[in-house]
Structures are given as structure tokens and as C-alpha cells.
Amino acid sequence: MSALLVPPSSSPARPSRNGDGDRNQDVVLRPITAQTYRAFLASPHGEALGAGFLQCPSWADVKEGWRAQLLGWGPDPEAGELTGVALVLLRQFPGTRKYFAYLPEGPVADWSDPDLDAWLTPLLEHLRRTGAFAVRIGPSPAHRRWSAARLKPLTGPGRRLGDVLASEVDPLGTAVAERLRARGWGRCGRATGTDGAGGDGGGGTGGGGGDAQPRHVFQVPLAGRTTEDLWSGLNQEWRRNVRRARKEGVEVVVGSAADLPEFCRLLALTERRDGFRLGRSLAYYERQYAALNAEEPGRMKLYLARHQGEILAAHTMITVGRRTWYQTGASADHRREVRPSNALQWRMLLDAHAGGADVYDMRGVPSTLDPAERAYGLLRWKLGTGGQVVETLGEWERSVGGSANHALHRAFQAYLKRR
């Protein structure tokens, strides 16, 4: 694993009495081992918090150029008595001994607890003592949801998701946003990274103004549904394409690490064809595949669609607890009429359902509802599965106290924008 930073002081961070509300003096925050961290995620309480793969300890091994810490808080973190955890990635600001702290889609916390300060205050204090000048987080509550049925008839020139009344507004997401603003957090700028093939989930550097993770994602609910329900949830075009792939003899199999070079070759073709750039190398995917599967066998899988002996499409899938993600997809430029990508996704949906997942997350989608925009094609394709667009709370940032850290935070943002 990446080197774990040890805070300057060995004393555990505890909540202060600054701010409003009562403080739970039983909450202690301190570094924990990967074993303790994983045990919490696998516990009933940890599983209920729904940690994403970006908050698993293995993600520290995927991200180069960052140092990592595993933190836990609760009555007795070292004994495994935890109520929340966080993977913190730290990037040093060139020419200084200060760090930008990034918690991708984290921390893993109970955001419904009205007393956020019980763990948020000691988290910030710990990061300050570690040398962080600013921190970025990605709260897990959703903000708004739009069903595929609602969006399909409301597309048009210049239209965007925000122009359509949401099917559901999450009151928890609204409350969390208000609480963060009241504590000096600012929501990051315009969402970025949502138009890739499936949403890579690799994350950016943080601090550059926009979200490093997709703000709008597409999810297919699986809990309580049968395979017949999933099939009937597909629109007519999707059902026709899945049948076409089956008729044409498209074979879907689970590949191995040996197939990653072919996946990356197809991904390069997809990037050129669809006009996006993930910037991920073969070494990156090999590192990710090895790290995630070392943590839990089968956590990351590579699905391949073959036709007449040739691999025409390849998609990656990641599972943590009761959540499954379609991470990245790639396909060839030819023989698209046999619909290999539809065949892949249908098989992946079925496997996620059979594995007990509550939700199948297809990662990022653009916010445009304008069919004339190139990015709309990705949203249209995912809408065909009958799921829903979910607007997350996005990412939030703040400096870690003091005028010097405020100034360094502004300088860091300017530095990243120039890169």
C-alpha cells in the first residue's frame, strides 16, 4: 500500500465544543489499519453506509502521486469500535511541505446524523496537524433523481436536466448541503468528467474548481426486482439489440488480467471515436485490477463480448458490498450492428442482480437533454435500461483554517487550472 502518513501527534483527535449542538465526547478519530478498515466496511453498520470503491483501502494502491491515510472514528477505533472511516489521499503542493487532502466519494459516514461536528471537527483537526492546507470531500447523499420515463419525452434543443422537475428531491441531501455551507464548505464548480464511456471513476487531482467525480450518475435499482422485471424495464430498442446480439452469436465471457491490453486498445479507439479522453494507461488498469482483486477476489471483473472469435467490446465492473458499478466501457469501430455493448450490459446487470446487489451504477452521464449535442448519446443509451439519473451532492472544499492556508488554497487552485 502507499505509505501511510503518521500525524505529528499520537494523541487522538476529539471533537471540540466550537459550533452549535451537543458534542459526543465518546467519538475518537485516529489512523487505523487496513484490516480494521475492511472489517468495518464488511460489518452490518459499515455495509449500510454504502461505501464506494473509491473509499476502499485498495484504492490507495491505484493512485500514483498521492500519499494515503486510513482514518476511523468511534468509541475505540483501534479496537474496531467504529462509526465511520475515510481513505484520505494527500498530494503535496510543489515547493511546500503542505498537502491537499482528497476524500474521493467519502468519507464513509452517517450523513443523517445531525451532529456532523462530532466527527467532522476532529477530521479537520487531524488533517491540519498532518499538514493539509485544504480538504475536498464527496458526501454520499443524493440531491435529486429523474426517472427514465420522465426524461424521455422532455428532451429538446438547449434543454438540460435542471430544466426538468425532478422525480424526487432527497431531503437528506438538502439538509447536508445546508449544514456544510454553514460550516464554511463550498460546493465545487461545474461538474466535469461526466461524458466518458461509463465514467472512469479514477478521479482528478482535486482543487481545480470542478468535480473530479461525476456529479450526475445513472443507476438501475435491483433490490426487490426479478430478472423479468429487469427485462421489462429495458426499452424496446434495448430488448431488440440484446436479442440481435444473441441471434448473431455474440458471446459474453469474463476475462482476466491477460485481456487488459486488448481492453486498453479498444478504449483508445472509443476515446477517438466519441471525443473524450480518460488519460488512463494499461499500467493504470493493471494496477487497479491487481489491487482491487487482491483486496477481495472478484471485486473487479473484465467482461468481454466476442463475435466470430474477435473481441468487439470490453467493460469493467466493480462490486463492493451490495453495490455494483459499470466503470469503463470500450468497443471496436466495426461490426457494431451485432450490438456487443448491449449484450455486455445485459449480462453485467444479470450478474449484479444474481450477486445480491441493490443497485447497478452505470457511473457518469452528461446533464444535457439536447439530442443535437454529442454527449447526449451516452445519456440516451443508459436511459434505455429504464433506470434513473441521480444528481449527487457533488464535491465540497474548504481550507483547513488560518489565513496562510486560505492563501495557499487559492494558489493551489490557480496552479491546477494552469496545468
Short mmCIF file of C-alpha atoms in Angstrom, two decimals:
data_model
loop_
_atom_site.label_atom_id
_atom_site.label_comp_id
_atom_site.label_asym_id
_atom_site.label_seq_id
_atom_site.Cartn_x
_atom_site.Cartn_y
_atom_site.Cartn_z
CA MET A 1 0.00 0.00 0.00
CA SER A 2 1.01 3.61 -0.47
CA ALA A 3 2.91 5.00 2.51
CA LEU A 4 0.57 5.89 5.35
CA LEU A 5 1.34 9.23 6.92
CA VAL A 6 1.56 9.32 10.69
CA PRO A 7 0.20 12.52 12.28
CA PRO A 8 2.73 14.64 14.20
CA SER A 9 0.93 13.91 17.45
CA SER A 10 0.00 10.44 18.62
CA SER A 11 -2.91 11.78 20.67
CA PRO A 12 -6.33 11.00 19.17
CA ALA A 13 -8.38 13.83 17.72
CA ARG A 14 -11.56 14.59 19.66
CA PRO A 15 -14.43 16.93 18.88
CA SER A 16 -14.19 20.48 20.17
CA ARG A 17 -17.06 22.48 21.64
CA ASN A 18 -16.90 25.12 18.93
CA GLY A 19 -20.06 25.48 16.85
CA ASP A 20 -23.61 24.56 17.66
CA GLY A 21 -25.15 21.41 19.11
CA ASP A 22 -24.08 18.90 21.71
CA ARG A 23 -20.83 17.03 21.21
CA ASN A 24 -20.43 13.29 21.59
CA GLN A 25 -17.32 13.05 23.72
CA ASP A 26 -17.10 9.30 23.03
CA VAL A 27 -16.01 9.91 19.42
CA VAL A 28 -12.27 9.41 18.87
CA LEU A 29 -10.58 9.74 15.47
CA ARG A 30 -7.22 8.22 14.60
CA PRO A 31 -5.33 6.22 11.92
CA ILE A 32 -6.37 2.57 11.65
CA THR A 33 -5.04 -0.48 9.85
CA ALA A 34 -6.36 -1.68 6.51
CA GLN A 35 -7.61 -4.83 8.23
CA THR A 36 -9.65 -2.84 10.76
CA TYR A 37 -10.97 -0.60 7.98
CA ARG A 38 -12.10 -3.54 5.83
CA ALA A 39 -13.70 -5.27 8.81
CA PHE A 40 -15.82 -2.17 9.41
CA LEU A 41 -16.93 -1.97 5.77
CA ALA A 42 -17.97 -5.64 5.96
CA SER A 43 -19.91 -5.15 9.21
CA PRO A 44 -23.68 -4.59 9.11
CA HIS A 45 -23.26 -0.92 10.09
CA GLY A 46 -20.45 -0.34 7.63
CA GLU A 47 -22.29 -2.07 4.79
CA ALA A 48 -25.38 0.04 5.48
CA LEU A 49 -23.33 3.20 4.85
CA GLY A 50 -22.78 2.03 1.26
CA ALA A 51 -19.09 2.78 0.73
CA GLY A 52 -17.99 3.18 -2.87
CA PHE A 53 -14.91 1.55 -4.36
CA LEU A 54 -13.03 4.87 -4.20
CA GLN A 55 -13.14 4.63 -0.40
CA CYS A 56 -11.75 1.10 -0.18
CA PRO A 57 -8.17 0.75 1.15
CA SER A 58 -7.12 -0.80 -2.17
CA TRP A 59 -7.73 2.50 -3.97
CA ALA A 60 -4.63 3.91 -2.29
CA ASP A 61 -2.60 1.42 -4.33
CA VAL A 62 -4.26 2.55 -7.57
CA LYS A 63 -3.50 6.25 -7.24
CA GLU A 64 0.07 7.22 -8.04
CA GLY A 65 1.43 10.58 -6.96
CA TRP A 66 -0.64 10.60 -3.77
CA ARG A 67 0.12 9.55 -0.20
CA ALA A 68 -2.63 7.90 1.77
CA GLN A 69 -4.10 7.65 5.25
CA LEU A 70 -6.78 5.33 6.57
CA LEU A 71 -8.77 7.01 9.33
CA GLY A 72 -11.53 5.74 11.59
CA TRP A 73 -13.68 7.26 14.29
CA GLY A 74 -15.89 5.91 17.01
CA PRO A 75 -15.69 4.91 20.69
CA ASP A 76 -12.46 2.92 20.22
CA PRO A 77 -11.05 2.88 16.65
CA GLU A 78 -8.02 0.73 17.46
CA ALA A 79 -10.29 -1.97 18.89
CA GLY A 80 -12.52 -1.82 15.82
CA GLU A 81 -15.35 0.05 17.56
CA LEU A 82 -16.09 2.41 14.68
CA THR A 83 -18.93 4.52 13.36
CA GLY A 84 -17.18 5.85 10.24
CA VAL A 85 -13.99 5.63 8.17
CA ALA A 86 -12.17 7.57 5.48
CA LEU A 87 -9.49 6.98 2.87
CA VAL A 88 -7.62 10.28 2.59
CA LEU A 89 -5.37 10.93 -0.41
CA LEU A 90 -2.76 13.65 0.07
CA ARG A 91 -0.95 15.50 -2.70
CA GLN A 92 1.93 17.79 -1.87
CA PHE A 93 1.84 21.33 -3.19
CA PRO A 94 5.14 21.80 -5.08
CA GLY A 95 7.71 23.81 -3.18
CA THR A 96 5.98 23.41 0.19
CA ARG A 97 5.53 20.85 2.94
CA LYS A 98 1.77 21.26 2.74
CA TYR A 99 -0.80 18.83 1.33
CA PHE A 100 -4.13 18.95 -0.44
CA ALA A 101 -6.36 16.31 1.19
CA TYR A 102 -8.89 14.50 -1.00
CA LEU A 103 -11.54 12.02 0.13
CA PRO A 104 -12.98 10.69 -3.17
CA GLU A 105 -16.69 9.98 -2.66
CA GLY A 106 -16.04 9.99 1.05
CA PRO A 107 -15.84 9.91 3.96
CA VAL A 108 -17.88 6.80 4.76
CA ALA A 109 -20.09 8.35 7.40
CA ASP A 110 -23.64 8.52 8.70
CA TRP A 111 -24.70 11.73 6.98
CA SER A 112 -28.14 11.51 8.57
CA ASP A 113 -26.59 12.29 11.97
CA PRO A 114 -27.50 15.95 12.63
CA ASP A 115 -24.30 16.35 14.70
CA LEU A 116 -21.77 16.28 11.86
CA ASP A 117 -19.30 18.14 14.06
CA ALA A 118 -18.84 15.07 16.27
CA TRP A 119 -16.60 13.56 13.57
CA LEU A 120 -16.09 16.37 11.05
CA THR A 121 -14.32 18.67 13.52
CA PRO A 122 -11.75 16.06 14.63
CA LEU A 123 -11.26 15.05 10.99
CA LEU A 124 -10.34 18.61 10.03
CA GLU A 125 -8.12 18.99 13.08
CA HIS A 126 -6.29 15.76 12.27
CA LEU A 127 -5.72 16.84 8.67
CA ARG A 128 -4.46 20.25 9.81
CA ARG A 129 -1.92 18.58 12.10
CA THR A 130 -0.93 16.26 9.27
CA GLY A 131 0.00 19.30 7.17
CA ALA A 132 -3.09 19.71 4.98
CA PHE A 133 -3.95 23.24 3.89
CA ALA A 134 -7.29 22.31 2.29
CA VAL A 135 -9.62 19.33 2.01
CA ARG A 136 -12.15 18.09 -0.52
CA ILE A 137 -14.91 15.61 0.29
CA GLY A 138 -17.69 13.87 -1.63
CA PRO A 139 -20.76 13.37 0.59
CA SER A 140 -22.78 10.28 -0.31
CA PRO A 141 -26.41 11.53 -0.05
CA ALA A 142 -28.21 12.17 -3.32
CA HIS A 143 -29.70 15.54 -4.20
CA ARG A 144 -32.25 14.85 -6.98
CA ARG A 145 -33.45 11.94 -9.13
CA TRP A 146 -35.09 11.77 -12.56
CA SER A 147 -36.66 8.57 -13.85
CA ALA A 148 -36.01 7.49 -17.42
CA ALA A 149 -39.75 7.64 -18.07
CA ARG A 150 -39.85 11.32 -17.05
CA LEU A 151 -36.82 12.39 -19.07
CA LYS A 152 -37.50 10.58 -22.34
CA PRO A 153 -40.34 12.85 -23.60
CA LEU A 154 -38.73 16.06 -22.32
CA THR A 155 -35.60 16.23 -24.48
CA GLY A 156 -35.16 19.16 -26.81
CA PRO A 157 -32.88 21.91 -28.10
CA GLY A 158 -30.93 23.58 -25.33
CA ARG A 159 -32.61 21.58 -22.59
CA ARG A 160 -30.72 20.32 -19.55
CA LEU A 161 -31.53 18.19 -16.54
CA GLY A 162 -32.01 21.24 -14.36
CA ASP A 163 -34.87 22.36 -16.62
CA VAL A 164 -36.91 19.28 -15.70
CA LEU A 165 -38.76 18.89 -12.43
CA ALA A 166 -37.09 16.04 -10.55
CA SER A 167 -38.98 12.84 -9.83
CA GLU A 168 -37.61 13.02 -6.30
CA VAL A 169 -35.70 15.51 -4.16
CA ASP A 170 -33.80 13.90 -1.29
CA PRO A 171 -34.39 15.85 1.94
CA LEU A 172 -31.22 14.42 3.49
CA GLY A 173 -29.12 15.74 0.63
CA THR A 174 -30.67 19.18 1.04
CA ALA A 175 -30.02 19.14 4.79
CA VAL A 176 -26.39 18.01 4.40
CA ALA A 177 -25.71 20.75 1.84
CA GLU A 178 -27.10 23.38 4.25
CA ARG A 179 -25.02 22.04 7.14
CA LEU A 180 -21.81 22.06 5.10
CA ARG A 181 -22.38 25.62 3.88
CA ALA A 182 -22.97 26.73 7.46
CA ARG A 183 -19.56 25.28 8.37
CA GLY A 184 -17.61 27.11 5.67
CA TRP A 185 -17.62 24.44 2.95
CA GLY A 186 -18.09 25.49 -0.66
CA ARG A 187 -19.51 23.31 -3.40
CA CYS A 188 -17.02 22.82 -6.20
CA GLY A 189 -17.68 24.35 -9.58
CA ARG A 190 -19.30 23.00 -12.70
CA ALA A 191 -19.30 19.20 -12.81
CA THR A 192 -16.67 17.63 -15.04
CA GLY A 193 -15.70 14.16 -16.19
CA THR A 194 -19.26 13.02 -16.93
CA ASP A 195 -19.08 12.34 -20.64
CA GLY A 196 -16.67 9.40 -20.66
CA ALA A 197 -17.55 5.86 -21.64
CA GLY A 198 -19.15 4.61 -18.47
CA GLY A 199 -17.46 7.08 -16.16
CA ASP A 200 -13.95 6.07 -15.21
CA GLY A 201 -14.12 6.82 -11.53
CA GLY A 202 -10.39 7.39 -11.40
CA GLY A 203 -10.71 10.92 -10.17
CA GLY A 204 -8.68 14.01 -10.88
CA THR A 205 -6.24 15.89 -8.74
CA GLY A 206 -8.83 17.78 -6.72
CA GLY A 207 -8.76 21.51 -6.12
CA GLY A 208 -9.15 22.50 -9.74
CA GLY A 209 -12.63 24.03 -9.44
CA GLY A 210 -14.82 21.27 -10.92
CA ASP A 211 -15.86 17.91 -9.57
CA ALA A 212 -13.27 15.17 -10.05
CA GLN A 213 -16.03 12.54 -9.91
CA PRO A 214 -19.23 12.63 -11.97
CA ARG A 215 -21.94 14.69 -10.34
CA HIS A 216 -24.69 13.05 -12.38
CA VAL A 217 -24.71 9.25 -12.43
CA PHE A 218 -27.12 6.69 -13.82
CA GLN A 219 -28.43 3.92 -11.57
CA VAL A 220 -30.60 0.88 -12.16
CA PRO A 221 -32.38 -0.25 -8.95
CA LEU A 222 -32.11 -4.02 -8.43
CA ALA A 223 -33.45 -4.65 -4.91
CA GLY A 224 -36.77 -6.47 -4.88
CA ARG A 225 -36.83 -6.97 -8.66
CA THR A 226 -36.84 -10.20 -10.63
CA THR A 227 -34.91 -10.82 -13.84
CA GLU A 228 -38.25 -10.49 -15.66
CA ASP A 229 -38.66 -7.05 -14.08
CA LEU A 230 -35.21 -6.05 -15.33
CA TRP A 231 -36.02 -7.26 -18.84
CA SER A 232 -39.34 -5.43 -18.96
CA GLY A 233 -37.55 -2.32 -17.65
CA LEU A 234 -35.44 -2.16 -20.81
CA ASN A 235 -36.95 -0.10 -23.60
CA GLN A 236 -37.89 -1.72 -26.90
CA GLU A 237 -34.63 -0.73 -28.59
CA TRP A 238 -32.54 -2.33 -25.85
CA ARG A 239 -34.55 -5.56 -25.89
CA ARG A 240 -34.25 -5.68 -29.67
CA ASN A 241 -30.50 -5.12 -29.51
CA VAL A 242 -29.95 -7.80 -26.84
CA ARG A 243 -31.95 -10.25 -28.97
CA ARG A 244 -29.96 -9.23 -32.05
CA ALA A 245 -26.66 -9.89 -30.26
CA ARG A 246 -27.90 -13.30 -29.16
CA LYS A 247 -29.10 -14.16 -32.68
CA GLU A 248 -25.78 -13.06 -34.23
CA GLY A 249 -23.87 -15.33 -31.84
CA VAL A 250 -22.23 -12.69 -29.63
CA GLU A 251 -20.63 -14.49 -26.69
CA VAL A 252 -20.11 -12.70 -23.36
CA VAL A 253 -17.39 -14.02 -21.05
CA VAL A 254 -15.48 -12.83 -18.00
CA GLY A 255 -11.86 -12.16 -18.94
CA SER A 256 -8.69 -11.90 -16.90
CA ALA A 257 -5.70 -9.61 -16.44
CA ALA A 258 -4.28 -11.07 -19.65
CA ASP A 259 -7.11 -9.37 -21.56
CA LEU A 260 -6.39 -5.86 -20.25
CA PRO A 261 -4.12 -4.92 -23.20
CA GLU A 262 -6.99 -5.64 -25.61
CA PHE A 263 -9.37 -3.67 -23.39
CA CYS A 264 -7.00 -0.68 -23.49
CA ARG A 265 -6.64 -0.97 -27.27
CA LEU A 266 -10.43 -0.81 -27.64
CA LEU A 267 -10.60 2.04 -25.12
CA ALA A 268 -8.22 4.12 -27.23
CA LEU A 269 -10.48 3.53 -30.26
CA THR A 270 -13.52 4.54 -28.23
CA GLU A 271 -11.88 7.73 -26.99
CA ARG A 272 -11.02 8.79 -30.54
CA ARG A 273 -14.45 7.92 -31.87
CA ASP A 274 -16.50 9.50 -29.10
CA GLY A 275 -14.29 12.51 -28.43
CA PHE A 276 -13.27 12.08 -24.81
CA ARG A 277 -10.03 11.33 -23.01
CA LEU A 278 -9.73 9.42 -19.74
CA GLY A 279 -5.95 9.58 -19.69
CA ARG A 280 -5.58 6.08 -18.23
CA SER A 281 -2.76 3.76 -19.31
CA LEU A 282 -2.52 -0.01 -19.45
CA ALA A 283 -0.33 0.16 -16.33
CA TYR A 284 -3.12 2.02 -14.52
CA TYR A 285 -5.72 -0.66 -15.27
CA GLU A 286 -3.28 -3.45 -14.47
CA ARG A 287 -2.56 -1.80 -11.12
CA GLN A 288 -6.27 -1.30 -10.44
CA TYR A 289 -7.17 -4.87 -11.39
CA ALA A 290 -4.41 -6.31 -9.18
CA ALA A 291 -5.11 -4.05 -6.18
CA LEU A 292 -8.89 -4.45 -6.08
CA ASN A 293 -8.82 -8.21 -6.59
CA ALA A 294 -6.06 -8.67 -4.01
CA GLU A 295 -8.35 -6.95 -1.52
CA GLU A 296 -11.28 -9.20 -2.46
CA PRO A 297 -11.20 -11.79 -5.26
CA GLY A 298 -13.66 -10.86 -7.97
CA ARG A 299 -14.05 -7.26 -6.81
CA MET A 300 -13.11 -6.05 -10.30
CA LYS A 301 -14.08 -8.02 -13.39
CA LEU A 302 -13.44 -7.51 -17.08
CA TYR A 303 -16.31 -8.60 -19.32
CA LEU A 304 -15.64 -9.35 -22.99
CA ALA A 305 -18.03 -9.62 -25.94
CA ARG A 306 -16.72 -11.92 -28.68
CA HIS A 307 -18.09 -12.37 -32.19
CA GLN A 308 -16.59 -14.79 -34.69
CA GLY A 309 -13.57 -15.16 -32.41
CA GLU A 310 -12.87 -11.40 -32.15
CA ILE A 311 -13.31 -9.23 -29.06
CA LEU A 312 -15.60 -6.38 -30.12
CA ALA A 313 -16.29 -4.79 -26.73
CA ALA A 314 -14.97 -4.89 -23.17
CA HIS A 315 -16.41 -3.38 -19.98
CA THR A 316 -15.12 -3.30 -16.40
CA MET A 317 -17.33 -3.96 -13.37
CA ILE A 318 -16.59 -3.37 -9.67
CA THR A 319 -18.54 -4.68 -6.67
CA VAL A 320 -18.33 -3.53 -3.05
CA GLY A 321 -20.88 -4.84 -0.60
CA ARG A 322 -24.35 -4.51 -2.09
CA ARG A 323 -23.36 -2.06 -4.81
CA THR A 324 -22.08 -2.78 -8.30
CA TRP A 325 -20.61 -0.29 -10.79
CA TYR A 326 -20.10 -0.39 -14.53
CA GLN A 327 -16.85 1.54 -14.50
CA THR A 328 -15.48 1.87 -18.04
CA GLY A 329 -16.58 0.61 -21.45
CA ALA A 330 -14.77 0.21 -24.76
CA SER A 331 -15.76 -1.10 -28.18
CA ALA A 332 -14.44 -1.56 -31.69
CA ASP A 333 -15.36 0.68 -34.63
CA HIS A 334 -16.62 -2.17 -36.80
CA ARG A 335 -19.43 -4.73 -36.59
CA ARG A 336 -21.37 -2.50 -34.24
CA GLU A 337 -24.58 -3.80 -35.80
CA VAL A 338 -24.27 -7.03 -33.78
CA ARG A 339 -24.70 -4.95 -30.59
CA PRO A 340 -21.89 -6.28 -28.40
CA SER A 341 -22.18 -3.49 -25.80
CA ASN A 342 -25.88 -4.17 -25.20
CA ALA A 343 -25.09 -7.85 -24.73
CA LEU A 344 -22.35 -6.99 -22.24
CA GLN A 345 -24.52 -4.69 -20.17
CA TRP A 346 -27.39 -7.14 -20.01
CA ARG A 347 -25.05 -9.87 -18.77
CA MET A 348 -23.49 -7.50 -16.22
CA LEU A 349 -26.93 -6.43 -14.97
CA LEU A 350 -27.92 -10.07 -14.52
CA ASP A 351 -24.66 -10.89 -12.71
CA ALA A 352 -25.02 -7.89 -10.39
CA HIS A 353 -28.58 -8.95 -9.61
CA ALA A 354 -27.57 -12.56 -9.01
CA GLY A 355 -24.77 -11.38 -6.73
CA GLY A 356 -27.24 -9.61 -4.44
CA ALA A 357 -26.53 -6.01 -5.44
CA ASP A 358 -29.20 -3.45 -4.53
CA VAL A 359 -28.17 -1.05 -7.27
CA TYR A 360 -26.29 -1.18 -10.57
CA ASP A 361 -24.46 2.12 -11.01
CA MET A 362 -23.53 2.99 -14.60
CA ARG A 363 -21.46 5.99 -13.43
CA GLY A 364 -21.38 9.34 -15.17
CA VAL A 365 -23.85 10.89 -17.58
CA PRO A 366 -23.93 14.40 -19.06
CA SER A 367 -26.54 16.93 -17.97
CA THR A 368 -27.64 17.78 -21.49
CA LEU A 369 -31.06 16.74 -22.82
CA ASP A 370 -30.35 18.18 -26.26
CA PRO A 371 -30.25 15.39 -28.88
CA ALA A 372 -28.11 17.61 -31.10
CA GLU A 373 -25.27 17.56 -28.58
CA ARG A 374 -22.78 14.76 -28.98
CA ALA A 375 -22.70 13.95 -25.27
CA TYR A 376 -26.44 13.24 -25.23
CA GLY A 377 -25.84 9.90 -26.94
CA LEU A 378 -24.34 8.46 -23.74
CA LEU A 379 -27.34 9.51 -21.66
CA ARG A 380 -29.77 8.19 -24.28
CA TRP A 381 -28.02 4.80 -24.25
CA LYS A 382 -28.20 4.49 -20.47
CA LEU A 383 -31.81 5.71 -20.31
CA GLY A 384 -32.70 2.63 -22.32
CA THR A 385 -32.07 0.44 -19.28
CA GLY A 386 -35.03 2.03 -17.51
CA GLY A 387 -33.07 3.32 -14.52
CA GLN A 388 -32.74 6.84 -13.19
CA VAL A 389 -30.39 9.81 -13.31
CA VAL A 390 -29.13 10.68 -9.83
CA GLU A 391 -27.62 14.07 -9.07
CA THR A 392 -25.20 13.64 -6.19
CA LEU A 393 -24.26 16.43 -3.82
CA GLY A 394 -21.04 16.76 -5.75
CA GLU A 395 -17.72 17.62 -4.14
CA TRP A 396 -17.14 20.23 -1.43
CA GLU A 397 -13.96 22.03 -0.42
CA ARG A 398 -12.61 24.28 2.29
CA SER A 399 -9.26 25.40 3.61
CA VAL A 400 -8.15 23.99 6.95
CA GLY A 401 -8.17 27.23 8.96
CA GLY A 402 -5.80 30.19 9.10
CA SER A 403 -5.04 32.94 6.60
CA ALA A 404 -1.90 31.18 5.35
CA ASN A 405 -3.86 28.05 4.44
CA HIS A 406 -6.57 30.16 2.78
CA ALA A 407 -3.92 31.81 0.60
CA LEU A 408 -2.25 28.50 -0.20
CA HIS A 409 -5.60 27.01 -1.16
CA ARG A 410 -6.24 29.81 -3.66
CA ALA A 411 -2.71 29.42 -5.06
CA PHE A 412 -3.20 25.66 -5.41
CA GLN A 413 -6.44 26.13 -7.34
CA ALA A 414 -4.72 28.56 -9.69
CA TYR A 415 -1.80 26.13 -10.11
CA LEU A 416 -4.07 23.27 -11.12
CA LYS A 417 -6.00 25.40 -13.61
CA ARG A 418 -2.73 26.22 -15.38
CA ARG A 419 -1.68 22.56 -15.68
#
